[in-house]
XYZ file of C-alpha atoms in Angstrom:
754
model
C 16.910 -23.344 -28.640
C 14.805 -20.949 -26.940
C 14.498 -19.036 -23.283
C 11.086 -19.407 -22.813
C 9.049 -22.090 -21.192
C 12.237 -23.662 -19.571
C 12.764 -23.482 -15.343
C 15.720 -20.870 -15.607
C 16.366 -19.697 -12.100
C 14.781 -16.295 -10.799
C 17.526 -13.839 -10.447
C 16.099 -12.099 -8.078
C 16.629 -14.213 -5.262
C 20.107 -13.492 -3.994
C 19.962 -10.600 -3.472
C 16.741 -11.410 -1.097
C 18.171 -13.724 -0.059
C 22.357 -12.890 1.179
C 21.793 -8.505 2.047
C 18.274 -8.455 1.287
C 15.760 -6.080 -0.246
C 15.537 -2.730 0.305
C 11.848 -1.722 1.652
C 9.860 1.577 2.507
C 11.094 1.129 6.177
C 14.843 1.285 5.162
C 15.017 4.982 3.342
C 16.750 7.606 4.759
C 16.079 10.693 4.800
C 17.078 13.239 6.505
C 14.593 14.919 9.141
C 12.275 12.021 8.878
C 9.457 13.008 11.440
C 7.367 9.658 12.463
C 3.646 9.558 12.595
C 1.425 7.373 14.583
C -2.175 7.300 14.802
C -4.852 6.880 17.387
C -7.368 4.437 16.488
C -11.163 4.278 17.733
C -11.085 1.387 20.091
C -15.321 0.929 19.287
C -16.604 -0.517 17.027
C -19.516 2.320 16.110
C -19.826 5.281 18.548
C -20.372 9.972 18.076
C -16.752 11.115 18.672
C -18.462 13.810 21.770
C -14.840 15.471 22.801
C -10.994 14.694 21.861
C -8.738 15.744 24.612
C -4.977 15.906 23.004
C -4.108 19.190 25.261
C -1.297 16.241 26.925
C -0.419 13.909 24.273
C 1.211 17.865 22.803
C 3.386 18.316 25.574
C 5.436 14.503 25.681
C 8.397 14.138 25.067
C 9.462 14.754 21.451
C 6.026 15.022 20.274
C 6.263 17.636 16.791
C 2.250 18.495 16.221
C -1.464 16.050 16.736
C -4.053 16.570 14.537
C -7.607 15.781 14.721
C -10.012 15.655 11.404
C -10.624 19.315 12.426
C -7.342 20.376 11.020
C -7.098 18.046 8.095
C -8.440 21.139 5.562
C -8.157 18.196 2.555
C -11.852 16.472 0.978
C -12.384 13.141 2.091
C -11.426 10.768 0.201
C -14.178 9.471 -2.409
C -15.345 5.538 -2.409
C -17.541 3.506 -4.591
C -20.432 4.781 -3.212
C -20.109 8.497 -3.470
C -22.594 9.358 0.004
C -20.120 7.376 1.727
C -17.083 9.151 1.386
C -13.812 7.892 3.813
C -13.206 10.707 6.347
C -8.454 11.677 6.748
C -9.968 11.228 10.395
C -12.990 9.993 11.402
C -14.851 12.726 12.972
C -18.156 13.227 14.318
C -18.700 9.166 14.624
C -16.850 6.050 14.083
C -17.303 3.415 12.265
C -14.949 0.024 13.180
C -12.220 -0.719 15.290
C -8.911 1.143 14.692
C -10.151 3.578 12.272
C -7.885 6.420 12.774
C -8.882 8.803 14.832
C -5.833 11.660 15.074
C -2.208 11.518 14.217
C 0.557 12.148 16.640
C 3.677 12.938 15.097
C 7.311 12.969 17.176
C 10.905 13.168 16.742
C 11.055 9.689 17.371
C 9.126 6.415 16.157
C 8.847 5.035 19.963
C 7.257 8.223 21.457
C 4.027 8.195 19.184
C 1.848 5.711 20.798
C 3.700 6.275 24.428
C 1.990 10.260 23.421
C -0.959 8.329 22.237
C -2.265 6.817 26.013
C -2.575 10.767 26.701
C -4.895 11.027 24.405
C -8.749 11.213 25.404
C -11.688 10.545 23.233
C -14.873 10.508 24.936
C -17.143 8.213 22.772
C -21.372 7.812 23.006
C -21.975 3.876 21.731
C -24.205 3.830 18.784
C -25.478 -0.687 17.642
C -22.376 -2.525 15.618
C -23.148 -4.655 12.935
C -21.206 -7.214 12.282
C -23.515 -9.532 10.082
C -24.321 -7.963 6.610
C -27.450 -9.651 6.798
C -28.519 -8.081 9.598
C -26.639 -4.850 8.702
C -29.369 -4.658 5.302
C -32.505 -4.447 7.760
C -30.963 -2.565 10.603
C -32.202 1.508 10.634
C -31.562 4.579 12.789
C -28.291 4.723 14.958
C -27.291 1.515 13.652
C -27.360 2.800 10.056
C -22.803 3.828 9.551
C -24.665 7.384 7.128
C -27.887 8.133 8.546
C -28.743 10.533 5.869
C -28.108 7.202 3.112
C -31.617 5.642 4.828
C -29.515 2.985 4.957
C -26.496 0.485 4.866
C -26.546 -0.920 1.517
C -23.440 1.268 -0.193
C -24.467 -0.728 -3.718
C -27.122 -2.632 -5.810
C -26.052 -4.727 -8.883
C -28.774 -5.210 -11.301
C -29.263 -8.485 -12.185
C -28.384 -10.634 -15.553
C -31.770 -11.403 -16.876
C -34.804 -9.366 -17.542
C -35.107 -6.074 -15.535
C -34.368 -5.632 -11.808
C -36.490 -8.870 -10.383
C -36.137 -13.107 -10.735
C -38.232 -13.943 -12.481
C -40.410 -16.525 -11.392
C -40.012 -18.788 -14.233
C -36.440 -19.674 -14.439
C -36.404 -23.102 -13.202
C -39.657 -24.074 -15.426
C -38.741 -27.826 -17.016
C -36.396 -28.548 -14.122
C -36.422 -31.725 -12.572
C -34.828 -31.214 -9.841
C -33.450 -27.658 -7.613
C -31.119 -27.859 -5.487
C -30.725 -25.200 -2.602
C -27.243 -23.562 -0.588
C -26.549 -20.309 1.824
C -23.221 -20.818 1.365
C -20.782 -18.586 3.093
C -16.758 -16.822 1.778
C -15.747 -15.884 5.395
C -13.693 -12.385 5.893
C -9.548 -13.133 6.039
C -6.761 -11.835 6.256
C -3.713 -10.523 3.379
C -1.001 -10.615 6.218
C 1.701 -9.525 3.895
C 5.074 -10.740 5.000
C 6.075 -6.962 5.453
C 3.810 -4.282 7.090
C 2.188 -0.779 4.850
C 4.581 1.752 5.083
C 5.558 4.973 3.513
C 7.304 8.089 3.836
C 6.980 11.392 2.088
C 8.528 15.036 1.345
C 8.542 17.866 -0.271
C 11.522 18.840 -2.631
C 12.142 22.756 -2.876
C 10.650 22.529 -6.236
C 6.870 22.120 -5.372
C 7.104 17.998 -6.099
C 5.572 15.610 -3.688
C 8.098 12.861 -3.322
C 6.181 9.727 -2.162
C 7.796 6.673 -0.488
C 5.274 3.662 -0.944
C 4.340 -0.017 -0.262
C 2.314 -0.883 -3.583
C 1.475 -2.406 -6.228
C 0.608 0.373 -8.635
C 3.166 3.019 -8.679
C 1.772 5.569 -11.505
C -1.988 4.726 -10.307
C -0.574 5.660 -6.252
C 0.812 9.041 -8.486
C -2.069 9.257 -9.678
C -4.913 9.405 -6.434
C -2.014 11.722 -4.749
C -2.129 13.632 -7.162
C -5.916 14.182 -7.468
C -5.827 14.217 -3.572
C -3.303 17.207 -3.638
C -4.973 18.925 -5.902
C -1.742 18.790 -8.035
C -0.845 17.777 -11.347
C 0.652 14.464 -11.770
C 3.698 15.841 -12.826
C 4.316 17.581 -9.132
C 4.265 13.988 -8.336
C 7.360 11.180 -8.028
C 6.382 7.971 -6.472
C 9.109 5.457 -5.620
C 7.841 1.864 -4.828
C 11.200 0.142 -3.885
C 10.574 -3.689 -2.957
C 7.407 -4.332 -1.473
C 7.152 -7.797 0.628
C 3.966 -9.025 -0.632
C 0.589 -7.941 -1.427
C -1.832 -9.932 -2.741
C -4.399 -7.599 -3.509
C -4.447 -5.446 -0.278
C -1.701 -3.333 -0.877
C -3.017 -2.085 -4.326
C -6.269 -0.188 -2.568
C -6.471 3.714 -0.881
C -5.492 4.251 2.400
C -5.845 7.572 4.457
C -3.144 6.497 6.690
C -0.718 6.475 3.665
C -2.066 9.833 1.981
C -1.955 11.828 4.673
C 1.830 11.829 4.752
C 2.661 14.110 2.415
C -0.086 16.951 4.321
C 1.857 16.292 7.178
C 5.062 17.128 5.850
C 3.667 20.044 4.020
C 2.765 21.626 7.605
C 5.917 21.083 9.504
C 8.102 21.076 6.738
C 9.454 17.976 6.947
C 9.083 14.678 6.169
C 6.982 12.352 7.945
C 7.122 8.703 8.203
C 4.409 5.904 8.651
C 4.915 2.421 9.246
C 2.095 0.095 10.633
C 2.699 -2.895 13.366
C 1.328 -6.360 12.842
C -1.740 -5.767 14.665
C -2.203 -2.296 13.211
C -2.086 -4.384 9.673
C -4.065 -6.654 11.340
C -7.103 -4.819 11.868
C -6.866 -1.747 9.278
C -5.535 -3.312 5.960
C -8.509 -4.241 4.350
C -9.514 -7.727 4.466
C -11.132 -10.388 1.979
C -13.766 -12.204 0.949
C -16.907 -11.502 2.777
C -19.669 -12.608 0.406
C -22.897 -15.101 1.487
C -24.179 -16.579 -1.377
C -27.962 -17.903 -1.560
C -27.924 -20.407 -4.667
C -30.246 -22.704 -6.428
C -29.127 -24.803 -9.127
C -31.935 -26.927 -11.960
C -31.667 -29.391 -14.002
C -32.880 -32.178 -16.179
C -33.143 -36.114 -14.332
C -29.827 -36.479 -16.101
C -27.841 -33.701 -14.586
C -28.198 -31.092 -17.165
C -28.019 -27.770 -15.883
C -31.116 -26.040 -17.079
C -31.030 -23.397 -14.759
C -28.616 -20.703 -11.609
C -29.719 -18.266 -9.598
C -27.140 -16.673 -6.967
C -28.268 -13.878 -4.764
C -24.925 -12.731 -3.285
C -24.827 -10.524 -0.509
C -21.309 -8.371 -0.200
C -19.666 -7.698 2.761
C -18.035 -3.915 2.801
C -16.710 -3.265 6.195
C -17.392 0.177 7.077
C -16.516 2.216 3.903
C -17.354 0.725 0.194
C -13.720 0.663 -1.002
C -13.200 -2.486 -4.049
C -14.376 -4.868 -1.817
C -17.990 -3.144 -2.509
C -17.611 -3.853 -5.893
C -16.336 -7.188 -6.105
C -19.451 -8.891 -6.653
C -19.470 -8.099 -10.209
C -16.421 -10.042 -10.610
C -18.836 -13.341 -8.704
C -21.698 -12.144 -11.266
C -19.201 -12.568 -14.323
C -18.274 -16.162 -13.746
C -21.132 -17.147 -12.445
C -21.766 -19.987 -15.103
C -18.022 -21.290 -13.845
C -16.623 -24.177 -17.043
C -20.803 -24.893 -17.911
C -22.784 -23.938 -20.739
C -25.943 -22.657 -18.295
C -28.078 -21.103 -20.815
C -30.687 -19.299 -18.138
C -28.444 -17.238 -15.204
C -29.551 -14.605 -12.805
C -27.103 -13.261 -10.264
C -28.460 -10.056 -7.737
C -25.488 -8.489 -5.829
C -25.617 -5.916 -2.972
C -22.652 -4.332 -1.099
C -23.747 -3.685 2.470
C -22.336 -1.587 5.251
C -20.955 -3.525 8.204
C -19.193 -1.861 11.480
C -15.675 -4.025 10.630
C -12.397 -2.756 8.662
C -12.956 -2.524 5.165
C -12.585 -5.276 2.385
C -10.615 -4.607 -0.629
C -9.605 -7.215 -3.819
C -7.739 -10.188 -2.181
C -6.034 -12.651 -4.272
C -8.868 -14.126 -6.816
C -11.241 -10.817 -5.626
C -13.985 -12.116 -6.573
C -13.946 -14.604 -8.859
C -13.161 -18.049 -5.751
C -16.730 -16.703 -4.910
C -18.217 -17.395 -8.163
C -15.825 -20.971 -8.424
C -16.664 -21.573 -4.783
C -21.167 -20.960 -5.359
C -21.008 -23.129 -9.072
C -19.115 -25.896 -7.467
C -21.231 -26.025 -4.517
C -23.174 -26.517 -6.192
C -22.699 -29.234 -8.854
C -21.956 -30.976 -5.512
C -25.342 -31.047 -3.912
C -27.195 -31.214 -7.515
C -24.800 -34.743 -8.018
C -25.700 -35.973 -4.535
C -30.286 -35.138 -5.003
C -29.680 -36.911 -8.291
C -27.600 -39.855 -6.655
C -24.679 -39.519 -9.750
C -20.965 -39.005 -9.716
C -19.772 -35.558 -9.366
C -17.348 -36.021 -12.245
C -20.510 -37.053 -14.067
C -22.045 -34.542 -13.810
C -19.639 -31.449 -15.129
C -19.190 -33.528 -17.742
C -22.374 -33.157 -19.088
C -22.172 -29.207 -18.594
C -19.106 -28.790 -19.466
C -18.224 -25.782 -22.217
C -16.458 -27.934 -24.917
C -13.902 -26.932 -26.861
C -15.296 -26.083 -30.431
C -17.267 -23.523 -28.514
C -14.362 -21.201 -27.968
C -15.098 -18.079 -28.162
C -17.996 -19.040 -25.716
C -20.015 -16.221 -24.181
C -21.727 -17.297 -21.446
C -25.211 -15.994 -20.113
C -23.292 -13.535 -17.132
C -21.606 -11.416 -19.594
C -18.410 -13.298 -20.148
C -16.466 -14.308 -22.799
C -13.680 -16.923 -22.830
C -11.247 -17.090 -25.465
C -9.987 -20.530 -25.329
C -10.071 -23.657 -23.160
C -10.169 -27.573 -23.036
C -12.064 -27.731 -19.288
C -12.648 -31.829 -20.099
C -8.895 -32.476 -20.632
C -7.999 -30.389 -17.619
C -10.236 -32.737 -15.238
C -9.227 -36.545 -17.387
C -5.884 -35.419 -16.142
C -5.955 -34.116 -12.624
C -8.077 -37.447 -12.946
C -5.384 -40.061 -13.648
C -2.952 -37.240 -11.570
C -4.594 -38.585 -9.176
C -5.624 -41.960 -9.299
C -9.602 -41.068 -8.908
C -10.628 -44.880 -8.878
C -8.030 -45.760 -6.331
C -9.083 -43.401 -4.099
C -12.592 -44.052 -4.524
C -11.548 -47.983 -3.569
C -9.721 -46.591 -0.492
C -12.727 -44.477 0.749
C -14.473 -47.656 0.081
C -13.060 -49.954 1.762
C -12.403 -47.890 5.155
C -16.662 -47.674 4.900
C -16.910 -50.626 4.992
C -14.348 -50.988 7.915
C -16.184 -47.942 9.521
C -12.599 -46.688 10.278
C -13.036 -43.626 12.748
C -11.032 -41.866 9.791
C -12.843 -41.615 6.997
C -10.829 -40.289 3.349
C -12.744 -37.209 1.862
C -12.457 -36.960 -2.465
C -13.517 -33.461 -3.622
C -13.022 -31.726 -6.192
C -13.654 -28.382 -8.361
C -13.552 -27.464 -11.894
C -12.826 -23.422 -12.114
C -12.622 -20.998 -15.193
C -11.253 -17.153 -14.027
C -10.547 -13.491 -15.505
C -7.201 -12.247 -15.753
C -6.371 -8.664 -16.557
C -9.984 -7.598 -16.281
C -9.705 -4.002 -16.243
C -9.749 -2.285 -19.022
C -6.627 -0.558 -19.569
C -2.709 -1.274 -21.371
C 0.635 -1.438 -19.726
C 2.991 -0.238 -20.129
C 6.775 -1.378 -21.573
C 10.103 -0.956 -23.069
C 13.614 -2.221 -23.681
C 16.340 -0.388 -24.431
C 20.182 -1.340 -25.400
C 23.117 0.394 -23.847
C 26.571 1.123 -25.780
C 27.671 -2.028 -23.145
C 25.760 -4.473 -25.066
C 23.289 -5.117 -22.305
C 19.860 -4.660 -21.686
C 17.376 -2.439 -19.880
C 13.738 -3.451 -19.261
C 11.401 -1.103 -18.042
C 7.883 -2.662 -16.967
C 4.468 -0.927 -15.564
C 3.621 -3.286 -13.473
C 4.928 -3.793 -10.072
C 6.350 -7.232 -8.802
C 6.343 -7.691 -5.287
C 7.038 -11.040 -5.203
C 6.685 -12.922 -8.980
C 9.409 -12.855 -10.675
C 8.586 -10.346 -12.977
C 12.640 -9.652 -13.407
C 13.330 -12.829 -14.847
C 10.294 -13.138 -16.384
C 10.909 -9.586 -18.729
C 14.262 -10.371 -18.875
C 13.834 -14.071 -20.948
C 11.429 -12.818 -23.262
C 14.051 -9.703 -23.909
C 16.884 -12.553 -24.042
C 14.945 -14.841 -26.570
C 14.567 -11.775 -28.374
C 17.818 -10.662 -28.493
C 19.675 -12.706 -27.772
C 21.489 -11.102 -25.216
C 22.564 -13.509 -21.862
C 20.153 -13.302 -19.195
C 21.722 -12.095 -16.939
C 23.349 -9.079 -18.092
C 19.386 -7.666 -18.295
C 18.713 -4.788 -15.543
C 15.137 -4.631 -15.082
C 13.782 -1.377 -14.020
C 10.281 -0.495 -12.092
C 8.669 1.421 -9.331
C 9.960 4.811 -9.512
C 7.610 7.000 -11.600
C 10.303 9.834 -13.396
C 11.818 6.667 -14.660
C 8.340 4.508 -15.605
C 6.305 7.091 -17.384
C 3.393 5.018 -17.201
C 1.467 2.059 -15.886
C -1.606 0.427 -14.371
C 0.393 -1.940 -12.113
C 0.033 -5.118 -10.654
C -3.845 -6.457 -10.193
C -6.471 -9.521 -11.527
C -2.997 -11.557 -13.025
C -2.488 -9.058 -15.965
C 1.389 -8.388 -15.582
C 2.649 -11.304 -18.291
C 0.112 -10.746 -20.218
C -0.282 -6.953 -20.118
C 3.506 -5.642 -19.897
C 4.542 -8.930 -20.606
C 2.997 -8.626 -24.033
C 4.912 -5.487 -24.419
C 8.372 -6.179 -24.108
C 7.624 -8.498 -26.345
C 6.519 -5.688 -28.965
C 9.476 -3.230 -28.061
C 12.160 -5.901 -27.998
C 10.679 -6.374 -31.467
C 11.448 -2.872 -32.930
C 14.508 -2.633 -31.546
C 15.175 -5.424 -34.135
C 14.623 -4.022 -36.156
C 15.407 -0.487 -35.118
C 18.849 -2.942 -34.283
C 18.705 -4.576 -38.217
C 19.121 -1.022 -40.379
C 21.862 0.047 -38.292
C 23.997 -3.420 -38.600
C 23.143 -2.748 -42.501
C 24.558 0.211 -42.321
C 28.009 -0.634 -40.181
C 28.480 -3.834 -42.619
C 27.437 -1.782 -45.663
C 24.986 -4.721 -46.583
C 21.299 -4.852 -47.489
C 19.476 -5.524 -43.856
C 16.703 -7.879 -45.762
C 19.727 -10.344 -46.139
C 20.719 -9.433 -42.416
C 19.905 -12.100 -39.637
C 20.666 -12.263 -35.553
C 22.674 -15.632 -34.263
C 20.695 -15.277 -30.676
C 22.593 -18.088 -29.679
C 25.615 -14.992 -29.313
C 23.719 -12.011 -30.141
C 25.808 -11.084 -33.440
C 24.458 -9.335 -36.216
C 25.743 -10.914 -39.759
C 24.802 -11.345 -43.922
C 23.621 -14.826 -44.067
C 25.972 -17.322 -44.413
C 29.193 -14.841 -43.850
C 29.279 -15.439 -39.529
C 32.596 -14.186 -40.321
C 31.828 -10.260 -40.281
C 29.777 -9.983 -38.077
C 28.749 -6.731 -35.443
C 27.218 -7.603 -32.216
C 24.972 -5.737 -29.292
C 27.793 -3.341 -27.586
C 28.889 -2.479 -31.112
C 25.408 -1.311 -32.103
C 24.813 -0.031 -28.967
C 28.348 2.149 -29.031
C 27.544 3.002 -32.786
C 24.086 4.043 -31.654
C 25.136 6.636 -28.945
C 27.872 8.396 -31.725
C 25.150 8.699 -33.441
C 23.133 10.751 -30.917
C 20.602 8.150 -30.741
C 19.367 5.293 -28.713
C 18.152 1.912 -29.230
C 15.399 1.864 -27.773
C 11.423 0.974 -28.400
C 8.943 2.241 -25.931
C 5.874 0.364 -25.965
C 1.935 0.698 -24.461
C 0.264 -2.365 -25.559
C -3.307 -3.170 -25.659
C -4.960 -6.369 -25.283
C -7.718 -7.336 -27.058
C -9.986 -8.517 -23.978
C -8.955 -9.817 -20.581
C -8.311 -13.809 -21.077
C -9.099 -16.813 -19.159
C -7.136 -19.625 -17.241
C -9.271 -23.001 -15.849
C -8.586 -25.826 -14.586
C -9.144 -28.602 -12.058
C -8.229 -29.734 -8.507
C -8.432 -32.116 -6.717
C -8.233 -32.874 -3.321
C -8.170 -35.255 -0.655
C -9.178 -34.771 3.034
C -8.778 -37.411 6.272
C -10.987 -36.694 9.042
C -11.298 -38.193 12.238
C -14.661 -38.637 13.393
C -13.850 -38.902 16.587
C -12.717 -35.518 17.301
C -13.185 -33.359 14.405
C -9.775 -32.461 13.109
C -9.340 -32.544 9.335
C -5.477 -33.292 7.804
C -5.058 -32.067 3.885
C -3.468 -35.611 2.697
C -3.072 -35.094 -1.006
C -3.691 -31.840 -3.002
C -3.684 -32.556 -7.124
C -4.458 -29.673 -9.744
C -3.804 -28.581 -13.495
C -3.910 -24.851 -13.721
C -3.646 -23.804 -17.507
C -2.646 -20.426 -17.488
C -2.209 -20.188 -21.794
C 1.571 -20.258 -22.513
C 3.879 -21.187 -19.632
C 7.092 -18.694 -20.054
C 8.552 -20.591 -16.585
C 7.674 -23.590 -15.134
C 9.512 -22.871 -12.511
C 8.177 -19.414 -11.593
C 4.662 -20.827 -12.363
C 4.828 -23.758 -10.133
C 5.920 -21.168 -7.558
C 2.428 -19.084 -8.230
C 0.055 -22.219 -8.550
C 2.002 -23.009 -4.250
C 1.373 -20.083 -3.168
C -2.146 -19.530 -4.307
C -2.868 -23.167 -3.818
C -1.769 -22.685 0.230
C -3.864 -19.186 0.500
C -7.178 -21.288 -0.593
C -6.788 -24.070 1.302
C -6.318 -21.994 4.223
C -9.627 -20.235 4.314
C -11.109 -23.610 3.864
C -9.539 -25.857 7.007
C -8.555 -22.750 9.261
C -8.038 -18.946 8.523
C -10.758 -16.428 9.467
C -11.287 -13.142 10.797
C -13.627 -12.497 13.522
C -15.649 -9.552 15.435
C -17.928 -10.398 18.134
C -21.453 -9.030 18.562
C -19.918 -5.489 19.478
C -17.483 -5.421 16.702
C -14.523 -6.441 18.195
C -11.808 -7.757 16.074
C -11.026 -10.683 18.494
C -8.155 -11.943 15.648
C -5.984 -8.735 15.561
C -2.476 -10.739 15.964
C -1.204 -13.849 14.676
C -1.419 -15.642 17.497
C -5.497 -15.400 17.567
C -5.857 -15.912 13.011
C -4.749 -19.207 12.426
C -2.572 -18.334 9.303
C -1.417 -21.757 7.517
C 2.431 -23.032 7.851
C 3.551 -25.901 6.337
C 2.526 -28.300 8.797
C -0.597 -28.040 7.366
C -0.641 -29.108 4.094
C 1.517 -32.022 1.163
C 3.593 -31.276 -1.417
C 1.201 -30.323 -3.708
C 0.880 -32.329 -7.093
C 0.994 -30.083 -10.018
C 0.313 -31.373 -13.580
C 1.015 -28.631 -15.982
C -1.338 -28.272 -19.584
C -1.232 -25.271 -22.082
C -3.863 -23.867 -24.087
C -2.549 -20.477 -25.050
C -5.238 -17.503 -25.786
C -5.328 -16.240 -29.060
C -5.265 -12.274 -27.238
C -1.344 -11.489 -26.694
C 1.569 -12.452 -28.577
C 3.059 -14.706 -25.855
C -0.539 -16.894 -26.080
C -0.236 -16.045 -22.139
C -2.816 -15.976 -19.465
C -2.704 -15.299 -15.732
C -1.446 -17.538 -13.310
C -1.003 -15.632 -9.681
C -4.940 -16.406 -8.601
C -5.483 -20.086 -9.811
C -5.028 -21.652 -6.855
C -6.730 -19.536 -4.340
C -9.667 -20.628 -6.780
C -9.833 -23.821 -7.720
C -8.365 -24.852 -3.870
C -10.944 -23.840 -1.552
C -14.310 -25.435 -2.983
C -12.019 -29.015 -4.109
C -10.904 -29.216 -0.178
C -14.500 -28.560 1.731
C -16.161 -30.595 -1.298
C -13.579 -33.528 -0.055
C -14.563 -32.667 3.333
C -18.336 -32.615 2.793
C -17.300 -35.934 1.026
C -15.995 -37.140 4.475
C -19.064 -36.622 6.375
C -21.748 -37.898 3.684
C -22.165 -41.349 5.549
C -23.235 -38.764 8.533
C -26.319 -37.044 6.310
C -24.114 -34.539 5.944
C -24.067 -32.634 2.610
C -22.185 -29.268 3.124
C -20.380 -27.181 5.856
C -19.498 -23.690 5.763
C -16.023 -22.669 5.906
C -13.856 -22.993 7.289
C -13.805 -26.950 8.679
C -12.123 -26.368 11.977
C -12.272 -29.514 13.846
C -14.874 -28.200 16.630
C -17.012 -26.726 13.441
C -17.241 -30.393 11.974
C -17.388 -32.358 15.736
C -20.163 -30.510 16.428
C -22.508 -31.446 12.829
C -21.238 -35.322 13.446
C -22.590 -34.525 17.332
C -25.681 -32.528 16.348
């Protein structure tokens, strides 16, 4: 019986729950100095002077560096005219931007010395609203030499670069709505940390809290003008990333330069407040949607004008409207689509990839549009969706927005979700409350979604090696920061080789051991590294068959592997057999290894899909919203381990619900952050969440041997629009069709009582 598809308990957890993990801050290197960054207290200002003379005299201070000291090229961005400085020079562009680096013997000495750094600022206008920033001029421009705060302009899908006048010709109804996906903070349990040192042979050794060790290696080589072989990146355990730790951060990358100047290792560990202020934020997108249909609810055309907030520098967040554009049509067969997007600079923390990264925004836009269309036509939102789904016999399906969906059955997912939720029963209870004029009204919200996983072209590395002791090592170029890769990848090897899962070692995160790798982002690990490991296991089998044939003096074609006990024998004669330990030892004696290294390149990305149903109770007297039920179908292809898959779904759903209900990064009109710690930022907890009701469904992809798609981000994509739609549904008796996130009690109460 195959181990695949079974609820195998994670092998990572006992260590984390007993002795604990080893994180960058736990790595001990003799003689390491500590770096503390002096950060801007203004959102936008000219720096007229920096006086560090007193700080240099402070106790334990070894050096204080400003931009004038750093002789490295600026960090490139998605707009070459808007590079990011290592330390702010001339101008600061957001509160928290590093201005000076203080190096001390002890960690506590840096913050004390920072109080002695005097920076004179000449204030410039802050631009917090991205739509206002688009039309800003003069001193309100973050890079005045460019003449605009628009950092990136994405051409629309359609004819030319302008919206067409006849897109909605033939439509009986067109609904329009402005939608806001507000900023959220990633809030990983482990804040960022890094440690850099130089070997005697001139190699940079960089310990990193990262999702992409090998990618980071290449980035550091480029920044320091080194051959990649001269950079060694080590990523120990990482306490969460959610996409934000896949980015390039100057505080971390400058440590190699500091270490070179002083001839000593340099380390930096951020505080929680620094993490809230300067770890890249997520979302920050405004959508102007127009959805046209005939009188029966058949959608004929969709338009989405996107304004993406990039923050002070156009990092990966500025690029994410590409994903929003690609998935504009959602799960629907829409013949005509137009999307245009602009990424805009504001005097705020830069935005980066955050769990879902452009796909939740696309789903939110089309799903809220479908609900508004249903309300306009007086139709059930379920029926409107049924009339527009891409049908199973249409796959692979090319959308009008440029995506090529691999496989799916959207109506089946809908039916499963409705049955699990008892949709008719929910509507009956809703009618009862409305008829009784109950102050606590029920709302039922639905979201059908499709997303893209492994969206960035490129392959992944995986390797499998059987040791002389008969155990196995599995290596992966992706990186696990909580996803359960050890267990998942070991299951693949155990299934093919018959080696006990507890005898399989997992290796990751050391670029001297892992020769290549893109890393973990876009829910790509299982379908890329997992597929590579599966292929490597097959190659090890082939080599083992030849070796076993030699030892048993048999024809290789006559040999079989008894996976149950990991023994090779001639078919029909199990008495004479060779174990993996015997084969591993024999290979070593011959100067060989039972090892295979594979670089797997997928045919293309995969497109998971699903349906989420949210049920909320809204107290119309206080505005309080309580999520009472959350029912989800999340189809990510073939399920390797339901336990791990469900864990990923739980986390994603929680983060999606959080954005809908309460989480929000906020700035005042002067660009000052007002959610700078977890006392001010309303991060969700188990208290605000019900037990999720997860219905399983599997539609394998043809794009890899495992049939697997990604699952890490699906929860964030389906949950948010479902919850917002549920709140809008509860408020519909008051004539309210839409309410922007987060649906806080104050916002709900004000909508009811304008």
